[in-house]
Amino acid sequence: MSTENTTPVVSNFIRSIIDEDLAAGRHTSIVTRFPPEPNGYLHIGHAKSICLNFGLADDYQGNCHLRMDDTNPEKESDEYVRSIQDSIRWLGFHWDGEVRYASDYFDALYGYAVALIGSGHAYVCELTPEEMREYRGSLTQPGRDSPYRNRTVAENLDLFTRMKNGEFPDGSRTLRLKIDMASGNVNLRDPVIYRIRRVHHHRTGDKWCIYPMYDYTHCISDALEGITHSLCTLEFEDHRPLYDWVLDHLDVPCHPRQYEFSRLEMLSTLTSKRKLNALVTEGLVDGWDDPRMPTVEGMRRRGYSPAGIRLFAQRIGISKSANIIDMSVLEGAVRESLESEASRIMAVLDPIKVTLTNYTEGLSASRSAPYHPHHPEFGEREVPIAREIWVERDDFSDAPPKGWQRLTPGGEVRLRYSYVIKCDEVVKDAAGQVIELKCSIDHDTLGKNPEGRKVKGVIHWVSARHAIPAEVRLYDRLFSEPRPDAVRGEDGEYVDFRQFLNPDSLRVITGYLEATALDAAPEARYQFERLGYFVADRYDHQPGKKAVFNRAVGLRDTWSK
Ligand code: ATP
Ligand code: MG
């Protein structure tokens, strides 16, 4: 298993456990797994788990399986299965062998259930869901035994077979483990392991009308695949005794160990598939891959790089303490990785016209400029100049603050890769808006300093005649509230997270780009000098025809003060 992952290794408690297991000879190599439920697209939280599971397998020359946890047929689909695989590959990881499915084990799981019945460890229960809840007790109250708990093995076997054969209506019976209704751990109070549900399954079709529950399925799937370290998030800590109980009471090939780490929670966004799904189905965003979404496909379309996301995962680390991370940490990691990956070009997004009055009409010249200041292998392109150019509106001020080094009446500035110009005249419209600057070139400043004075400021620009117009999508955070799903109103109830959607999370403008950008391949990432990192939209940018760029991230953190 190999990836392009070159992120340095940072240790954590799970690595220490693996080191010990290998040193003690408990394992000769490791097998991990990533077990998504195909009921939505993967998000940044999953990316953390992916980097952990696949990353460990890479570092220890072990294997990592991809297993679709498809035991809830209502919400699962092949669209999600495909997108999950795409996202993992795009992040730079490879699973060992074929994609696996919990549903591959339905026959085996059924056989193990029969074995548990045979050994007196499972029974068919007829309590209704309400009754079951009532019998379960609470955190402070022990539960009560189901009246069906002491059925004979023969009776249980007969009833379970008939459940499978479709003789009973949905929800009328369950198969439960016989553990301990008085256990302090609610998960051990005779948990349900099978329920009756007549739903079409995306892989097994209508073969089954009974489906196994997650806790039962997961540990057995891990054991059947020879997983050594089964890593999950902390909310499963209380399920570990059940994980172990099931494996201890069955004749399975091995007994994997479960370890828990804290879930990633990102501020200014959401990491719940259910809520992300709501945004999509209610049309509040433009699909699962909307560049504002924290999904892997959204981040990809936004222009984030796999290396940036892996760097982020490495920085936030793996531990058991709260993992609540500001968006600026992700943006910082993305920015850092793009700094060395992205070609530089010039673009003007809020243009103001500059006429170079002493530049001959109709003439044009060009200079070659590198695509990256530190990577000559990125090559060079020609940057043409002509009498009319665009510069950025905020690179001009007629009442500049102290220390201003950009355009101002009478002031000089260098055009990046070109001449020093001087602003001679400001043209305004009737409303007092600056509409044009008339500037003159110092012809003796191409590739050298002007005589007898220093010009410190350098601004970006494009030739009006040579530049191409582009649709530029300026994305910002999806929510204006740091924890959109954790705000409570005066009544103590949670406020609907939709209220905190940032109304300015997308602004679409026309910008002017160096012509080379028109030929960019979809998903090519650039730094627009002095403006930020942008990507040619994966779907809407058409090389040679139509330029569409998305802003991935600015050059500086503009959110935190
Ligand atoms: P959601 O609540 O968004 O549906 P989930 O945990 O139910 O999340 P799964 O598809 O079951 O989603 O997750 C697959 C794997 O990814 C699990 O091992 C889970 O622990 C891990 N995972 C999911 N969300 C996060 C997160 N926010 N941080 C770290 N790991 C996560
Ligand atoms: Mg889950």
Coordinates of C-alpha atoms and ligand atoms in Angstrom, one line a residue:
M1 CA 0.0 0.0 0.0
S2 CA 1.6 3.3 -1.0
T3 CA 0.4 6.9 -1.1
E4 CA 1.9 10.2 -2.1
N5 CA 1.6 11.0 1.6
T6 CA 4.8 12.6 2.8
T7 CA 3.4 14.2 5.9
P8 CA 5.8 13.7 8.8
V9 CA 4.6 11.2 11.4
V10 CA 3.5 12.6 14.8
S11 CA 3.0 10.0 17.6
N12 CA -0.2 9.5 19.5
F13 CA -1.6 7.0 22.1
I14 CA -2.8 4.7 19.3
R15 CA 0.7 4.5 17.8
S16 CA 2.1 3.7 21.2
I17 CA -0.4 0.8 21.6
I18 CA 0.5 -0.5 18.2
D19 CA 4.3 -0.2 19.0
E20 CA 3.7 -2.2 22.1
D21 CA 1.6 -4.9 20.4
L22 CA 4.2 -5.3 17.7
A23 CA 7.1 -5.4 20.3
A24 CA 5.3 -8.0 22.4
G25 CA 4.6 -10.1 19.4
R26 CA 0.8 -9.9 19.7
H27 CA 0.7 -9.0 16.0
T28 CA 3.3 -9.2 13.3
S29 CA 1.5 -6.6 11.2
I30 CA -1.5 -4.4 11.6
V31 CA -4.9 -4.3 9.9
T32 CA -7.1 -1.3 10.3
R33 CA -10.4 -0.4 8.6
F34 CA -12.4 2.7 7.7
P35 CA -16.1 1.8 8.1
P36 CA -18.4 4.6 6.7
E37 CA -22.1 4.2 6.5
P38 CA -23.0 5.0 2.9
N39 CA -25.8 7.4 3.9
G40 CA -24.1 10.7 2.8
Y41 CA -20.8 12.1 1.5
L42 CA -17.7 12.0 3.6
H43 CA -16.8 15.2 5.6
I44 CA -13.8 16.7 7.3
G45 CA -14.4 14.5 10.4
H46 CA -14.2 11.4 8.2
A47 CA -11.1 12.8 6.7
K48 CA -9.5 12.7 10.2
S49 CA -10.5 9.1 10.6
I50 CA -9.3 8.2 7.1
C51 CA -5.9 9.9 7.6
L52 CA -5.6 7.9 10.9
N53 CA -6.6 4.5 9.7
F54 CA -5.0 4.5 6.2
G55 CA -2.1 6.5 7.5
L56 CA -1.3 3.9 10.2
A57 CA -1.5 1.1 7.7
D58 CA 0.9 3.0 5.4
D59 CA 3.4 3.8 8.2
Y60 CA 3.4 0.3 9.6
Q61 CA 3.3 -1.4 6.3
G62 CA 0.0 -3.0 7.3
N63 CA -3.3 -3.0 5.5
C64 CA -6.4 -0.9 5.8
H65 CA -9.8 -2.1 4.6
L66 CA -12.6 0.0 3.3
R67 CA -15.9 -1.4 4.6
M68 CA -19.3 0.1 3.9
D69 CA -21.4 -0.2 7.0
D70 CA -24.6 -0.9 5.2
T71 CA -27.0 -2.2 7.8
N72 CA -29.6 0.6 7.5
P73 CA -31.0 0.0 4.1
E74 CA -33.4 3.0 4.1
K75 CA -30.8 5.6 4.0
E76 CA -28.1 4.0 1.9
S77 CA -27.4 4.3 -1.8
D78 CA -24.8 3.5 -4.5
E79 CA -24.3 7.2 -5.1
Y80 CA -22.9 7.5 -1.6
V81 CA -20.8 4.3 -2.1
R82 CA -19.2 5.8 -5.2
S83 CA -18.5 9.2 -3.7
I84 CA -17.0 7.6 -0.6
Q85 CA -14.5 5.7 -2.8
D86 CA -13.7 8.8 -4.9
S87 CA -13.0 10.9 -1.8
I88 CA -10.7 8.3 -0.2
R89 CA -8.7 8.0 -3.5
W90 CA -8.5 11.7 -3.9
L91 CA -7.2 12.1 -0.4
G92 CA -4.3 9.9 -1.6
F93 CA -5.1 6.6 0.1
H94 CA -5.7 3.1 -1.1
W95 CA -7.7 0.3 0.6
D96 CA -6.4 -3.2 0.6
G97 CA -8.4 -5.6 -1.6
E98 CA -11.9 -5.0 -2.8
V99 CA -14.3 -2.7 -1.2
R100 CA -16.0 -4.6 1.6
Y101 CA -19.6 -4.4 2.7
A102 CA -21.1 -5.4 6.1
S103 CA -23.8 -6.8 3.9
D104 CA -21.3 -9.4 2.6
Y105 CA -21.5 -10.9 6.0
F106 CA -25.3 -11.1 6.3
D107 CA -25.2 -14.9 5.9
A108 CA -22.3 -15.3 8.4
L109 CA -24.0 -12.9 10.9
Y110 CA -27.2 -14.9 10.7
G111 CA -25.2 -18.1 11.4
Y112 CA -23.6 -16.5 14.4
A113 CA -27.0 -15.4 15.7
V114 CA -28.2 -19.0 15.4
A115 CA -25.1 -20.0 17.4
L116 CA -25.9 -17.5 20.1
I117 CA -29.4 -18.8 20.4
G118 CA -28.1 -22.3 20.6
S119 CA -25.7 -21.5 23.4
G120 CA -28.6 -19.8 25.3
H121 CA -27.2 -16.3 24.7
A122 CA -30.0 -14.8 22.5
Y123 CA -33.8 -14.8 22.5
V124 CA -36.7 -13.6 20.4
C125 CA -38.5 -10.8 22.2
E126 CA -42.0 -9.5 21.5
L127 CA -42.0 -6.3 23.5
T128 CA -43.1 -3.3 21.5
P129 CA -40.6 -0.5 21.2
E130 CA -42.4 1.5 23.9
E131 CA -42.4 -1.5 26.2
M132 CA -38.8 -2.2 25.5
R133 CA -37.9 1.4 26.4
E134 CA -39.8 1.1 29.6
Y135 CA -38.2 -2.3 30.5
R136 CA -34.7 -0.9 29.8
G137 CA -34.6 1.3 32.9
S138 CA -32.4 4.4 32.9
L139 CA -28.9 5.5 33.8
T140 CA -29.9 5.4 37.5
Q141 CA -32.5 2.6 37.4
P142 CA -31.8 -1.0 36.5
G143 CA -33.9 -2.6 33.8
R144 CA -36.4 -5.4 34.1
D145 CA -36.2 -8.8 32.4
S146 CA -38.4 -9.2 29.3
P147 CA -41.2 -11.7 29.8
Y148 CA -39.8 -13.5 26.7
R149 CA -36.3 -13.9 28.1
N150 CA -36.6 -17.5 29.3
R151 CA -37.9 -19.1 26.1
T152 CA -36.3 -22.4 25.3
V153 CA -33.5 -22.7 22.7
A154 CA -35.9 -24.7 20.4
E155 CA -38.6 -22.1 20.6
N156 CA -36.1 -19.3 19.9
L157 CA -34.6 -21.1 17.0
D158 CA -38.1 -21.7 15.5
L159 CA -39.1 -18.1 16.0
F160 CA -35.9 -16.6 14.6
T161 CA -36.2 -18.8 11.5
R162 CA -39.7 -17.6 11.0
M163 CA -38.6 -14.0 11.5
K164 CA -36.1 -14.6 8.7
N165 CA -38.8 -16.3 6.5
G166 CA -41.0 -13.3 6.7
E167 CA -43.8 -14.7 8.8
F168 CA -44.1 -11.7 11.2
P169 CA -44.8 -8.1 10.5
D170 CA -42.1 -5.4 10.7
G171 CA -41.2 -4.4 14.2
S172 CA -43.2 -7.1 15.8
R173 CA -40.2 -9.2 17.1
T174 CA -36.5 -8.7 17.7
L175 CA -33.6 -10.9 18.5
R176 CA -31.9 -9.8 21.7
L177 CA -28.7 -10.9 23.5
K178 CA -29.2 -12.3 27.0
I179 CA -26.7 -10.3 28.9
D180 CA -27.8 -8.4 32.0
M181 CA -30.8 -6.1 32.5
A182 CA -29.3 -4.8 35.7
S183 CA -26.0 -3.8 34.1
G184 CA -24.7 -0.3 34.9
N185 CA -23.9 -0.1 31.2
V186 CA -27.2 0.4 29.3
N187 CA -25.7 -1.1 26.2
L188 CA -25.4 -4.5 28.0
R189 CA -29.1 -4.6 28.9
D190 CA -30.1 -7.3 26.4
P191 CA -29.4 -5.3 23.3
V192 CA -31.4 -5.9 20.2
I193 CA -29.2 -7.5 17.5
Y194 CA -31.8 -8.2 14.7
R195 CA -35.0 -6.4 13.7
I196 CA -37.6 -7.1 11.1
R197 CA -37.7 -4.5 8.3
R198 CA -39.1 -5.1 4.8
V199 CA -36.9 -2.6 2.9
H200 CA -35.0 -3.0 -0.3
H201 CA -31.2 -3.2 0.3
H202 CA -28.9 -1.5 -2.2
R203 CA -26.9 -4.7 -2.5
T204 CA -28.9 -7.7 -1.2
G205 CA -32.2 -6.5 -2.7
D206 CA -35.1 -8.2 -1.1
K207 CA -33.3 -11.2 0.1
W208 CA -33.6 -10.3 3.8
C209 CA -36.4 -8.9 5.8
I210 CA -34.4 -9.0 9.0
Y211 CA -31.3 -6.8 9.4
P212 CA -28.5 -7.0 12.0
M213 CA -27.8 -4.0 14.3
Y214 CA -24.6 -2.0 14.1
D215 CA -23.0 -3.1 17.4
Y216 CA -23.5 -6.7 16.6
T217 CA -22.4 -6.4 12.9
H218 CA -19.4 -4.3 13.5
C219 CA -17.4 -6.4 15.9
I220 CA -18.0 -9.6 13.9
S221 CA -17.1 -7.9 10.6
D222 CA -13.9 -6.7 12.2
A223 CA -13.2 -10.3 13.4
L224 CA -13.9 -11.9 10.0
E225 CA -11.5 -9.4 8.3
G226 CA -8.8 -10.0 10.8
I227 CA -8.7 -6.4 11.9
T228 CA -6.1 -5.9 14.7
H229 CA -7.0 -2.3 15.8
S230 CA -10.5 -1.2 15.4
L231 CA -10.5 2.6 15.8
C232 CA -13.6 4.6 16.4
T233 CA -14.8 7.8 18.0
L234 CA -15.4 8.3 21.7
E235 CA -19.1 7.9 21.7
F236 CA -18.5 4.1 21.2
E237 CA -16.5 3.8 24.4
D238 CA -19.6 2.6 26.3
H239 CA -20.2 0.1 23.5
R240 CA -16.8 -1.6 23.8
P241 CA -18.0 -4.0 26.6
L242 CA -20.7 -5.2 24.1
Y243 CA -18.1 -5.4 21.3
D244 CA -16.0 -7.7 23.5
W245 CA -19.0 -9.6 24.9
V246 CA -20.2 -10.7 21.4
L247 CA -16.7 -11.8 20.3
D248 CA -16.1 -13.6 23.6
H249 CA -19.3 -15.6 23.1
L250 CA -18.7 -16.7 19.5
D251 CA -16.2 -18.9 17.8
V252 CA -14.7 -16.2 15.5
P253 CA -11.2 -16.1 13.8
C254 CA -9.8 -13.4 16.1
H255 CA -10.7 -10.8 18.7
P256 CA -9.8 -7.3 17.4
R257 CA -9.4 -4.6 20.0
Q258 CA -11.4 -1.4 19.9
Y259 CA -9.8 2.0 20.7
E260 CA -11.6 5.3 20.8
F261 CA -10.4 8.8 20.0
S262 CA -12.2 12.1 20.0
R263 CA -14.4 13.3 17.2
L264 CA -13.4 16.3 15.2
E265 CA -15.7 19.2 15.6
M266 CA -15.1 22.2 13.3
L267 CA -16.2 25.7 14.1
S268 CA -18.3 27.7 11.6
T269 CA -19.5 24.5 9.9
L270 CA -21.2 21.2 10.7
T271 CA -19.9 17.6 10.9
S272 CA -23.2 15.8 11.1
K273 CA -24.3 13.9 8.0
R274 CA -27.9 14.4 8.9
K275 CA -27.7 18.1 9.1
L276 CA -25.5 18.3 5.9
N277 CA -28.1 16.2 4.2
A278 CA -30.8 18.7 5.3
L279 CA -28.8 21.6 3.7
V280 CA -28.6 19.6 0.5
T281 CA -32.2 18.4 0.3
E282 CA -33.6 21.8 1.3
G283 CA -31.6 23.5 -1.4
L284 CA -29.8 25.7 1.0
V285 CA -26.5 24.8 -0.7
D286 CA -25.8 23.6 -4.2
G287 CA -25.4 19.9 -3.5
W288 CA -23.1 17.8 -1.4
D289 CA -20.1 19.1 -3.4
D290 CA -20.9 22.8 -3.0
P291 CA -17.6 24.4 -2.3
R292 CA -18.9 25.8 1.0
M293 CA -19.7 22.3 2.3
P294 CA -17.2 20.6 4.7
T295 CA -17.5 17.5 2.6
V296 CA -14.4 16.0 1.0
E297 CA -16.0 16.6 -2.4
G298 CA -16.9 20.2 -1.4
M299 CA -13.4 20.9 -0.2
R300 CA -12.0 19.4 -3.4
R301 CA -14.2 21.7 -5.5
R302 CA -13.3 24.6 -3.4
G303 CA -9.7 24.1 -4.3
Y304 CA -8.3 22.6 -1.2
S305 CA -5.5 20.0 -1.9
P306 CA -5.3 16.5 -0.5
A307 CA -1.9 17.4 1.0
G308 CA -3.4 20.4 2.8
I309 CA -6.1 18.2 4.3
R310 CA -3.6 15.6 5.4
L311 CA -1.4 18.3 6.9
F312 CA -4.5 19.5 8.8
A313 CA -5.2 16.0 10.1
Q314 CA -1.7 15.6 11.3
R315 CA -1.8 19.0 13.1
I316 CA -5.0 18.4 15.0
G317 CA -3.6 15.1 16.2
I318 CA -5.3 12.1 17.8
S319 CA -6.3 12.0 21.4
K320 CA -9.2 11.5 23.8
S321 CA -9.6 15.2 24.7
A322 CA -12.0 17.5 23.0
N323 CA -11.1 18.3 19.4
I324 CA -12.9 21.5 18.6
I325 CA -11.0 23.3 15.8
D326 CA -11.3 26.7 14.3
M327 CA -11.7 26.8 10.5
S328 CA -8.5 29.0 10.3
V329 CA -6.5 25.9 11.2
L330 CA -7.8 24.0 8.2
E331 CA -7.4 27.1 6.0
G332 CA -3.8 27.6 7.3
A333 CA -2.9 24.0 6.4
V334 CA -4.4 24.4 3.0
R335 CA -2.7 27.7 2.4
E336 CA 0.6 26.2 3.4
S337 CA 0.4 23.2 1.1
L338 CA -0.8 25.4 -1.8
E339 CA 2.1 27.8 -1.3
S340 CA 4.5 25.2 -2.8
E341 CA 2.0 23.5 -5.1
A342 CA 0.3 26.3 -6.9
S343 CA 1.5 28.3 -10.0
R344 CA 1.3 32.1 -9.7
I345 CA -0.5 34.2 -12.2
M346 CA -1.9 37.7 -12.0
A347 CA -5.6 38.5 -11.9
V348 CA -7.6 41.7 -11.2
L349 CA -10.8 41.1 -9.4
D350 CA -12.1 44.6 -8.8
P351 CA -10.7 46.4 -11.8
I352 CA -10.0 50.1 -12.4
K353 CA -8.6 51.1 -15.8
V354 CA -5.1 52.6 -16.0
T355 CA -4.1 54.3 -19.3
L356 CA -0.3 54.4 -19.8
T357 CA -0.3 57.7 -21.6
N358 CA 3.3 57.5 -22.9
Y359 CA 2.9 53.9 -24.2
T360 CA 2.3 53.8 -27.9
E361 CA -1.2 53.0 -28.9
G362 CA -1.5 49.5 -30.5
L363 CA 2.0 48.5 -29.3
S364 CA 2.4 45.5 -27.1
A365 CA 5.5 43.9 -25.5
S366 CA 5.9 41.1 -23.1
R367 CA 8.3 39.7 -20.5
S368 CA 8.7 36.2 -19.4
A369 CA 7.8 35.5 -15.8
P370 CA 8.2 32.4 -13.7
Y371 CA 5.1 30.4 -12.5
H372 CA 6.6 29.9 -9.1
P373 CA 9.3 32.0 -7.4
H374 CA 11.1 28.9 -5.9
H375 CA 10.2 26.2 -8.5
P376 CA 11.8 26.9 -11.9
E377 CA 10.5 23.5 -13.0
F378 CA 7.0 25.0 -13.1
G379 CA 8.2 27.0 -16.2
E380 CA 7.4 30.5 -17.3
R381 CA 4.9 32.3 -19.3
E382 CA 4.8 35.6 -21.2
V383 CA 3.2 38.6 -19.5
P384 CA 2.1 41.1 -22.1
I385 CA 1.7 44.8 -21.5
A386 CA -0.3 47.4 -23.6
R387 CA -1.5 51.0 -23.3
E388 CA -4.5 50.0 -21.2
I389 CA -4.2 47.8 -18.2
W390 CA -6.4 46.8 -15.2
V391 CA -5.2 47.3 -11.7
E392 CA -7.0 46.5 -8.4
R393 CA -9.3 49.3 -7.2
D394 CA -8.0 49.1 -3.7
D395 CA -4.4 49.5 -4.9
F396 CA -5.3 53.2 -5.5
S397 CA -6.1 55.8 -2.9
D398 CA -6.4 59.6 -3.3
A399 CA -6.2 60.0 0.5
P400 CA -3.7 57.3 1.4
P401 CA -2.7 56.5 5.0
K402 CA 0.8 57.1 6.1
G403 CA 3.3 54.7 4.6
W404 CA 1.1 53.9 1.5
Q405 CA 3.3 52.3 -1.1
R406 CA 0.7 51.8 -3.8
L407 CA -1.0 54.1 -6.3
T408 CA -1.8 57.7 -5.3
P409 CA -1.8 60.9 -7.3
G410 CA 1.8 61.9 -8.0
G411 CA 3.1 58.6 -6.6
E412 CA 5.1 55.8 -8.2
V413 CA 4.7 52.1 -8.0
R414 CA 6.1 49.1 -9.9
L415 CA 3.9 46.9 -12.0
R416 CA 4.9 43.3 -11.1
Y417 CA 7.4 42.0 -13.8
S418 CA 7.2 45.3 -15.6
Y419 CA 7.8 49.1 -15.5
V420 CA 7.6 51.7 -12.7
I421 CA 4.6 53.9 -13.4
K422 CA 3.5 57.3 -12.0
C423 CA 0.0 58.4 -11.4
D424 CA -0.5 61.7 -13.2
E425 CA -4.2 62.2 -13.3
V426 CA -7.4 60.8 -11.7
V427 CA -10.5 60.7 -13.8
K428 CA -13.8 60.6 -11.9
D429 CA -17.4 60.2 -13.0
A430 CA -20.2 62.6 -12.1
A431 CA -20.8 60.7 -8.8
G432 CA -17.1 61.2 -7.8
Q433 CA -16.2 57.5 -8.4
V434 CA -12.7 57.0 -9.8
I435 CA -13.1 55.5 -13.2
E436 CA -9.7 55.8 -14.7
L437 CA -6.1 56.6 -13.8
K438 CA -3.8 58.2 -16.3
C439 CA -0.2 57.1 -15.6
S440 CA 3.1 57.4 -17.3
I441 CA 5.8 54.8 -17.6
D442 CA 9.4 55.3 -16.7
H443 CA 10.8 53.5 -19.8
D444 CA 14.1 53.0 -18.1
T445 CA 12.9 50.7 -15.3
L446 CA 12.3 47.4 -17.0
G447 CA 14.2 44.9 -14.9
K448 CA 16.1 47.6 -13.1
N449 CA 15.7 50.2 -10.3
P450 CA 14.8 53.8 -11.3
E451 CA 17.6 56.3 -11.3
G452 CA 18.1 58.3 -8.1
R453 CA 15.0 57.2 -6.1
K454 CA 13.5 54.2 -4.5
V455 CA 10.1 52.8 -5.5
K456 CA 9.0 50.2 -2.9
G457 CA 5.5 49.3 -3.8
V458 CA 4.7 46.5 -6.3
I459 CA 1.2 45.9 -7.6
H460 CA -0.3 43.2 -9.8
W461 CA -2.1 44.1 -13.0
V462 CA -3.2 42.6 -16.3
S463 CA -3.2 44.0 -19.9
A464 CA -6.8 44.9 -20.7
R465 CA -6.4 43.7 -24.3
H466 CA -4.8 40.4 -23.4
A467 CA -6.6 39.5 -20.2
I468 CA -9.6 37.1 -20.3
P469 CA -12.8 37.7 -18.3
A470 CA -13.6 35.0 -15.8
E471 CA -16.4 34.1 -13.6
V472 CA -14.9 34.2 -10.1
R473 CA -16.7 32.7 -7.2
L474 CA -15.7 34.2 -3.9
Y475 CA -16.6 31.7 -1.1
D476 CA -16.7 32.5 2.5
R477 CA -17.7 30.5 5.6
L478 CA -21.0 28.7 5.4
F479 CA -22.1 29.8 8.9
S480 CA -21.5 33.1 10.6
E481 CA -21.9 31.5 14.0
P482 CA -19.0 29.4 15.4
R483 CA -21.2 26.6 16.7
P484 CA -24.4 26.8 14.5
D485 CA -26.0 23.7 16.0
A486 CA -25.2 24.4 19.7
V487 CA -26.9 27.8 20.2
R488 CA -29.8 27.8 22.7
G489 CA -32.6 30.4 22.7
E490 CA -34.2 32.0 25.7
D491 CA -36.5 28.9 26.1
G492 CA -33.4 26.7 26.5
E493 CA -34.1 24.9 23.2
Y494 CA -31.6 24.7 20.4
V495 CA -32.0 27.4 17.8
D496 CA -32.4 26.1 14.2
F497 CA -28.9 26.0 12.7
R498 CA -30.3 27.2 9.4
Q499 CA -30.7 30.7 11.0
F500 CA -26.9 31.0 11.2
L501 CA -26.2 30.5 7.5
N502 CA -23.9 33.2 6.3
P503 CA -25.8 35.2 3.7
D504 CA -22.5 36.4 2.2
S505 CA -21.0 32.9 1.8
L506 CA -20.9 33.3 -2.0
R507 CA -20.3 36.3 -4.2
V508 CA -19.9 35.8 -7.9
I509 CA -17.9 38.5 -9.8
T510 CA -16.2 38.9 -13.2
G511 CA -12.5 39.2 -12.8
Y512 CA -9.7 39.6 -15.4
L513 CA -7.0 37.0 -15.6
E514 CA -3.9 36.4 -17.5
A515 CA -4.9 34.6 -20.7
T516 CA -3.0 31.4 -19.7
A517 CA -5.8 30.8 -17.1
L518 CA -8.3 30.0 -19.9
D519 CA -6.3 26.9 -20.8
A520 CA -6.1 25.7 -17.2
A521 CA -7.2 22.1 -16.7
P522 CA -10.3 21.7 -14.5
E523 CA -9.1 21.5 -10.9
A524 CA -5.7 23.3 -11.6
R525 CA -4.9 25.4 -8.6
Y526 CA -3.3 28.8 -8.8
Q527 CA -2.2 31.6 -6.6
F528 CA -3.6 34.9 -8.0
E529 CA -0.7 37.1 -6.8
R530 CA -1.6 39.1 -3.7
L531 CA -5.2 37.8 -3.7
G532 CA -5.3 34.2 -2.7
Y533 CA -5.5 30.6 -4.0
F534 CA -8.0 29.8 -6.7
V535 CA -9.0 26.6 -8.6
A536 CA -10.5 26.1 -12.0
D537 CA -13.9 24.8 -11.2
R538 CA -14.0 21.0 -11.6
Y539 CA -17.3 21.1 -13.6
D540 CA -17.9 24.6 -15.0
H541 CA -14.5 25.7 -16.2
Q542 CA -14.1 24.8 -19.9
P543 CA -10.5 25.0 -21.1
G544 CA -10.2 27.3 -24.1
K545 CA -13.8 28.4 -23.8
K546 CA -15.0 29.6 -20.5
A547 CA -13.0 30.4 -17.3
V548 CA -14.6 29.7 -14.0
F549 CA -12.5 30.0 -10.8
N550 CA -13.3 29.4 -7.2
R551 CA -11.5 31.0 -4.3
A552 CA -10.1 28.3 -2.1
V553 CA -8.5 30.5 0.6
G554 CA -7.1 34.0 0.9
L555 CA -3.4 34.7 1.5
R556 CA -3.9 35.7 5.1
D557 CA -6.3 34.8 7.8
T558 CA -8.9 37.5 7.6
W559 CA -11.3 36.1 10.2
S560 CA -9.5 36.0 13.5
K561 CA -8.1 39.3 14.7
Ligands
ATP1 P1 -22.4 11.2 11.2 O1 -22.8 11.5 12.6 O2 -21.9 12.4 10.5 O3 -23.4 10.4 10.4 P2 -21.0 8.8 11.7 O4 -20.0 8.5 12.7 O5 -22.3 8.1 11.9 O6 -21.1 10.3 11.4 P3 -19.9 7.0 9.8 O7 -20.1 6.9 8.3 O8 -20.4 5.9 10.6 O9 -20.5 8.4 10.2 O10 -18.4 7.2 10.1 C1 -17.3 6.4 9.6 C2 -16.1 6.6 10.4 O11 -15.7 7.9 10.5 C3 -16.4 6.1 11.8 O12 -15.3 5.3 12.3 C4 -16.5 7.4 12.6 O13 -16.0 7.2 13.9 C5 -15.6 8.3 11.8 N1 -16.0 9.7 12.0 C6 -17.2 10.2 11.7 N2 -17.3 11.5 12.0 C7 -16.1 11.8 12.6 C8 -15.6 13.0 13.2 N3 -16.3 14.1 13.2 N4 -14.4 13.0 13.7 C9 -13.6 11.8 13.6 N5 -14.1 10.7 13.0 C10 -15.3 10.7 12.6
MG2 MG -22.1 5.8 12.2

